[in-house]
Structure formats: structure tokens, C-alpha cells
């Protein structure tokens, strides 16, 4: 007889389309990043809104350029909200950025 697996779940008291915290923080997805932008540039830009715990900027293996999006992790939800507000519509290297929470409750 197989023992039933137990999983820990967080309480879900959030409304639809509200951000969801990842295991370690609040993840902000930024798209529209110029292919020639460097990781240091993105890190500095996103750090203006609060302490950035982690940044992931995917590189295209063939070209070496970034793929046009980044994931930044903040400890505090307020820092993530400030980053989204500040980066959404911001022009960086001639391209307009779009930013939002990477994880949200379904609508």
C-alpha cells in the first residue's frame, strides 16, 4: 500500500490577478529589452527600485545577445511594485519596456 504524500500549501486568500510570491521573493518580468543590453545595465536599472536579490537575463546561444526579457527577484512586494510602475513604459536603449509580476493568481 502506497503512503499518501503530503504537500505544504500557502493559504490562498488572494483575489484573481493578484501577484503570487515565489518561494524566496517577488518575481518581476521585464520584456522589450534591447538585444545589446548587458546584464549589469539591467541590474543597475532594476536595483533603483529596491534591493534586487537575483537577476536572470537569458542569452541566445547562437548570437550571444540577450533574448529580450529579464526576471528580477525582490524580497519586498513594495519594491517589486515600484519596479513595475517605474519600468513599465520606460525607454531603454530606444526600446519601450513592459514590466509585470511573473506569477499571478488566475483570473
mmCIF file with all atom_site columns, C-alpha atoms in Angstrom:
data_model
loop_
_atom_site.group_PDB
_atom_site.id
_atom_site.type_symbol
_atom_site.label_atom_id
_atom_site.label_alt_id
_atom_site.label_comp_id
_atom_site.label_asym_id
_atom_site.label_entity_id
_atom_site.label_seq_id
_atom_site.pdbx_PDB_ins_code
_atom_site.Cartn_x
_atom_site.Cartn_y
_atom_site.Cartn_z
_atom_site.occupancy
_atom_site.B_iso_or_equiv
_atom_site.pdbx_formal_charge
_atom_site.auth_seq_id
_atom_site.auth_comp_id
_atom_site.auth_asym_id
_atom_site.auth_atom_id
_atom_site.pdbx_PDB_model_num
ATOM 1   C CA . UNK A 1 1   ? 0.000  0.000  0.000   1.00 0.00 ? 1   UNK A CA 1
ATOM 2   C CA . UNK A 1 2   ? 1.409  3.363  -1.070  1.00 0.00 ? 2   UNK A CA 1
ATOM 3   C CA . UNK A 1 3   ? 1.745  6.057  1.584   1.00 0.00 ? 3   UNK A CA 1
ATOM 4   C CA . UNK A 1 4   ? -0.108 9.286  0.802   1.00 0.00 ? 4   UNK A CA 1
ATOM 5   C CA . UNK A 1 5   ? 2.232  12.179 0.039   1.00 0.00 ? 5   UNK A CA 1
ATOM 6   C CA . UNK A 1 6   ? 1.739  15.386 1.983   1.00 0.00 ? 6   UNK A CA 1
ATOM 7   C CA . UNK A 1 7   ? 2.401  18.789 0.484   1.00 0.00 ? 7   UNK A CA 1
ATOM 8   C CA . UNK A 1 8   ? 2.666  22.103 2.237   1.00 0.00 ? 8   UNK A CA 1
ATOM 9   C CA . UNK A 1 9   ? 0.487  24.825 0.738   1.00 0.00 ? 9   UNK A CA 1
ATOM 10  C CA . UNK A 1 10  ? 0.343  28.502 1.447   1.00 0.00 ? 10  UNK A CA 1
ATOM 11  C CA . UNK A 1 11  ? -3.016 29.939 2.386   1.00 0.00 ? 11  UNK A CA 1
ATOM 12  C CA . UNK A 1 12  ? -4.735 31.326 -0.672  1.00 0.00 ? 12  UNK A CA 1
ATOM 13  C CA . UNK A 1 13  ? -6.708 34.400 0.336   1.00 0.00 ? 13  UNK A CA 1
ATOM 14  C CA . UNK A 1 14  ? -5.863 36.416 -2.777  1.00 0.00 ? 14  UNK A CA 1
ATOM 15  C CA . UNK A 1 15  ? -8.206 37.736 -5.400  1.00 0.00 ? 15  UNK A CA 1
ATOM 16  C CA . UNK A 1 16  ? -7.870 36.969 -9.099  1.00 0.00 ? 16  UNK A CA 1
ATOM 17  C CA . UNK A 1 17  ? -4.959 38.620 -10.923 1.00 0.00 ? 17  UNK A CA 1
ATOM 18  C CA . UNK A 1 18  ? -3.152 39.395 -7.645  1.00 0.00 ? 18  UNK A CA 1
ATOM 19  C CA . UNK A 1 19  ? 0.608  38.711 -7.579  1.00 0.00 ? 19  UNK A CA 1
ATOM 20  C CA . UNK A 1 20  ? 1.895  35.448 -6.141  1.00 0.00 ? 20  UNK A CA 1
ATOM 21  C CA . UNK A 1 21  ? 5.093  35.292 -4.124  1.00 0.00 ? 21  UNK A CA 1
ATOM 22  C CA . UNK A 1 22  ? 7.629  32.688 -5.225  1.00 0.00 ? 22  UNK A CA 1
ATOM 23  C CA . UNK A 1 23  ? 9.431  30.581 -2.646  1.00 0.00 ? 23  UNK A CA 1
ATOM 24  C CA . UNK A 1 24  ? 12.051 33.252 -1.985  1.00 0.00 ? 24  UNK A CA 1
ATOM 25  C CA . UNK A 1 25  ? 10.601 36.537 -3.213  1.00 0.00 ? 25  UNK A CA 1
ATOM 26  C CA . UNK A 1 26  ? 8.554  38.555 -5.670  1.00 0.00 ? 26  UNK A CA 1
ATOM 27  C CA . UNK A 1 27  ? 9.497  37.992 -9.318  1.00 0.00 ? 27  UNK A CA 1
ATOM 28  C CA . UNK A 1 28  ? 9.180  40.843 -11.823 1.00 0.00 ? 28  UNK A CA 1
ATOM 29  C CA . UNK A 1 29  ? 9.174  40.008 -15.554 1.00 0.00 ? 29  UNK A CA 1
ATOM 30  C CA . UNK A 1 30  ? 10.562 42.753 -17.808 1.00 0.00 ? 30  UNK A CA 1
ATOM 31  C CA . UNK A 1 31  ? 10.237 42.439 -21.598 1.00 0.00 ? 31  UNK A CA 1
ATOM 32  C CA . UNK A 1 32  ? 11.218 44.616 -24.530 1.00 0.00 ? 32  UNK A CA 1
ATOM 33  C CA . UNK A 1 33  ? 14.886 44.677 -23.526 1.00 0.00 ? 33  UNK A CA 1
ATOM 34  C CA . UNK A 1 34  ? 17.238 45.667 -26.337 1.00 0.00 ? 34  UNK A CA 1
ATOM 35  C CA . UNK A 1 35  ? 19.321 42.678 -27.519 1.00 0.00 ? 35  UNK A CA 1
ATOM 36  C CA . UNK A 1 36  ? 22.565 44.597 -26.938 1.00 0.00 ? 36  UNK A CA 1
ATOM 37  C CA . UNK A 1 37  ? 21.749 45.464 -23.290 1.00 0.00 ? 37  UNK A CA 1
ATOM 38  C CA . UNK A 1 38  ? 24.177 43.988 -20.784 1.00 0.00 ? 38  UNK A CA 1
ATOM 39  C CA . UNK A 1 39  ? 23.286 42.250 -17.517 1.00 0.00 ? 39  UNK A CA 1
ATOM 40  C CA . UNK A 1 40  ? 24.993 44.988 -15.468 1.00 0.00 ? 40  UNK A CA 1
ATOM 41  C CA . UNK A 1 41  ? 22.830 47.637 -17.155 1.00 0.00 ? 41  UNK A CA 1
ATOM 42  C CA . UNK A 1 42  ? 19.626 45.742 -16.348 1.00 0.00 ? 42  UNK A CA 1
ATOM 43  C CA . UNK A 1 43  ? 20.768 45.011 -12.790 1.00 0.00 ? 43  UNK A CA 1
ATOM 44  C CA . UNK A 1 44  ? 21.548 48.691 -12.156 1.00 0.00 ? 44  UNK A CA 1
ATOM 45  C CA . UNK A 1 45  ? 18.245 49.796 -13.677 1.00 0.00 ? 45  UNK A CA 1
ATOM 46  C CA . UNK A 1 46  ? 16.159 47.338 -11.620 1.00 0.00 ? 46  UNK A CA 1
ATOM 47  C CA . UNK A 1 47  ? 18.149 47.993 -8.410  1.00 0.00 ? 47  UNK A CA 1
ATOM 48  C CA . UNK A 1 48  ? 16.949 51.598 -8.387  1.00 0.00 ? 48  UNK A CA 1
ATOM 49  C CA . UNK A 1 49  ? 13.610 50.360 -7.017  1.00 0.00 ? 49  UNK A CA 1
ATOM 50  C CA . UNK A 1 50  ? 14.943 48.229 -4.150  1.00 0.00 ? 50  UNK A CA 1
ATOM 51  C CA . UNK A 1 51  ? 17.420 45.517 -3.277  1.00 0.00 ? 51  UNK A CA 1
ATOM 52  C CA . UNK A 1 52  ? 17.482 43.024 -6.117  1.00 0.00 ? 52  UNK A CA 1
ATOM 53  C CA . UNK A 1 53  ? 18.109 39.513 -4.773  1.00 0.00 ? 53  UNK A CA 1
ATOM 54  C CA . UNK A 1 54  ? 18.556 37.833 -8.122  1.00 0.00 ? 54  UNK A CA 1
ATOM 55  C CA . UNK A 1 55  ? 18.507 38.667 -11.828 1.00 0.00 ? 55  UNK A CA 1
ATOM 56  C CA . UNK A 1 56  ? 18.140 36.255 -14.713 1.00 0.00 ? 56  UNK A CA 1
ATOM 57  C CA . UNK A 1 57  ? 18.819 37.513 -18.237 1.00 0.00 ? 57  UNK A CA 1
ATOM 58  C CA . UNK A 1 58  ? 18.724 34.699 -20.824 1.00 0.00 ? 58  UNK A CA 1
ATOM 59  C CA . UNK A 1 59  ? 21.331 34.720 -23.586 1.00 0.00 ? 59  UNK A CA 1
ATOM 60  C CA . UNK A 1 60  ? 20.834 33.343 -27.081 1.00 0.00 ? 60  UNK A CA 1
ATOM 61  C CA . UNK A 1 61  ? 23.492 30.650 -27.540 1.00 0.00 ? 61  UNK A CA 1
ATOM 62  C CA . UNK A 1 62  ? 23.871 31.307 -31.238 1.00 0.00 ? 62  UNK A CA 1
ATOM 63  C CA . UNK A 1 63  ? 24.196 35.109 -31.214 1.00 0.00 ? 63  UNK A CA 1
ATOM 64  C CA . UNK A 1 64  ? 25.319 35.797 -27.629 1.00 0.00 ? 64  UNK A CA 1
ATOM 65  C CA . UNK A 1 65  ? 22.684 38.555 -27.341 1.00 0.00 ? 65  UNK A CA 1
ATOM 66  C CA . UNK A 1 66  ? 20.059 38.532 -24.649 1.00 0.00 ? 66  UNK A CA 1
ATOM 67  C CA . UNK A 1 67  ? 16.621 37.181 -25.538 1.00 0.00 ? 67  UNK A CA 1
ATOM 68  C CA . UNK A 1 68  ? 14.797 40.424 -24.741 1.00 0.00 ? 68  UNK A CA 1
ATOM 69  C CA . UNK A 1 69  ? 13.462 39.690 -21.272 1.00 0.00 ? 69  UNK A CA 1
ATOM 70  C CA . UNK A 1 70  ? 14.677 39.512 -17.689 1.00 0.00 ? 70  UNK A CA 1
ATOM 71  C CA . UNK A 1 71  ? 13.407 38.143 -14.383 1.00 0.00 ? 71  UNK A CA 1
ATOM 72  C CA . UNK A 1 72  ? 14.280 40.137 -11.275 1.00 0.00 ? 72  UNK A CA 1
ATOM 73  C CA . UNK A 1 73  ? 13.588 38.971 -7.724  1.00 0.00 ? 73  UNK A CA 1
ATOM 74  C CA . UNK A 1 74  ? 12.814 41.331 -4.840  1.00 0.00 ? 74  UNK A CA 1
ATOM 75  C CA . UNK A 1 75  ? 12.392 40.458 -1.148  1.00 0.00 ? 75  UNK A CA 1
ATOM 76  C CA . UNK A 1 76  ? 9.698  43.066 -0.599  1.00 0.00 ? 76  UNK A CA 1
ATOM 77  C CA . UNK A 1 77  ? 6.475  43.297 -2.577  1.00 0.00 ? 77  UNK A CA 1
ATOM 78  C CA . UNK A 1 78  ? 6.600  47.107 -2.401  1.00 0.00 ? 78  UNK A CA 1
ATOM 79  C CA . UNK A 1 79  ? 9.970  47.147 -4.184  1.00 0.00 ? 79  UNK A CA 1
ATOM 80  C CA . UNK A 1 80  ? 8.559  44.877 -6.890  1.00 0.00 ? 80  UNK A CA 1
ATOM 81  C CA . UNK A 1 81  ? 5.502  47.129 -7.295  1.00 0.00 ? 81  UNK A CA 1
ATOM 82  C CA . UNK A 1 82  ? 7.756  50.204 -7.529  1.00 0.00 ? 82  UNK A CA 1
ATOM 83  C CA . UNK A 1 83  ? 9.876  48.486 -10.206 1.00 0.00 ? 83  UNK A CA 1
ATOM 84  C CA . UNK A 1 84  ? 6.797  47.575 -12.237 1.00 0.00 ? 84  UNK A CA 1
ATOM 85  C CA . UNK A 1 85  ? 5.456  51.109 -12.004 1.00 0.00 ? 85  UNK A CA 1
ATOM 86  C CA . UNK A 1 86  ? 8.816  52.663 -12.897 1.00 0.00 ? 86  UNK A CA 1
ATOM 87  C CA . UNK A 1 87  ? 9.844  50.277 -15.671 1.00 0.00 ? 87  UNK A CA 1
ATOM 88  C CA . UNK A 1 88  ? 6.503  49.901 -17.460 1.00 0.00 ? 88  UNK A CA 1
ATOM 89  C CA . UNK A 1 89  ? 6.747  52.218 -20.468 1.00 0.00 ? 89  UNK A CA 1
ATOM 90  C CA . UNK A 1 90  ? 10.332 53.276 -19.653 1.00 0.00 ? 90  UNK A CA 1
ATOM 91  C CA . UNK A 1 91  ? 12.501 53.737 -22.768 1.00 0.00 ? 91  UNK A CA 1
ATOM 92  C CA . UNK A 1 92  ? 15.828 51.920 -22.510 1.00 0.00 ? 92  UNK A CA 1
ATOM 93  C CA . UNK A 1 93  ? 18.275 51.919 -25.441 1.00 0.00 ? 93  UNK A CA 1
ATOM 94  C CA . UNK A 1 94  ? 15.467 53.093 -27.700 1.00 0.00 ? 94  UNK A CA 1
ATOM 95  C CA . UNK A 1 95  ? 13.010 50.333 -26.765 1.00 0.00 ? 95  UNK A CA 1
ATOM 96  C CA . UNK A 1 96  ? 9.964  50.637 -24.524 1.00 0.00 ? 96  UNK A CA 1
ATOM 97  C CA . UNK A 1 97  ? 9.962  48.198 -21.616 1.00 0.00 ? 97  UNK A CA 1
ATOM 98  C CA . UNK A 1 98  ? 6.986  46.310 -20.229 1.00 0.00 ? 98  UNK A CA 1
ATOM 99  C CA . UNK A 1 99  ? 7.004  45.030 -16.659 1.00 0.00 ? 99  UNK A CA 1
ATOM 100 C CA . UNK A 1 100 ? 4.647  42.969 -14.513 1.00 0.00 ? 100 UNK A CA 1
ATOM 101 C CA . UNK A 1 101 ? 4.659  40.262 -11.876 1.00 0.00 ? 101 UNK A CA 1
ATOM 102 C CA . UNK A 1 102 ? 5.822  36.944 -13.302 1.00 0.00 ? 102 UNK A CA 1
ATOM 103 C CA . UNK A 1 103 ? 3.299  34.994 -11.239 1.00 0.00 ? 103 UNK A CA 1
ATOM 104 C CA . UNK A 1 104 ? -0.337 35.956 -10.667 1.00 0.00 ? 104 UNK A CA 1
ATOM 105 C CA . UNK A 1 105 ? -3.489 34.227 -9.499  1.00 0.00 ? 105 UNK A CA 1
ATOM 106 C CA . UNK A 1 106 ? -5.631 33.160 -12.451 1.00 0.00 ? 106 UNK A CA 1
ATOM 107 C CA . UNK A 1 107 ? -8.480 35.452 -13.467 1.00 0.00 ? 107 UNK A CA 1
#
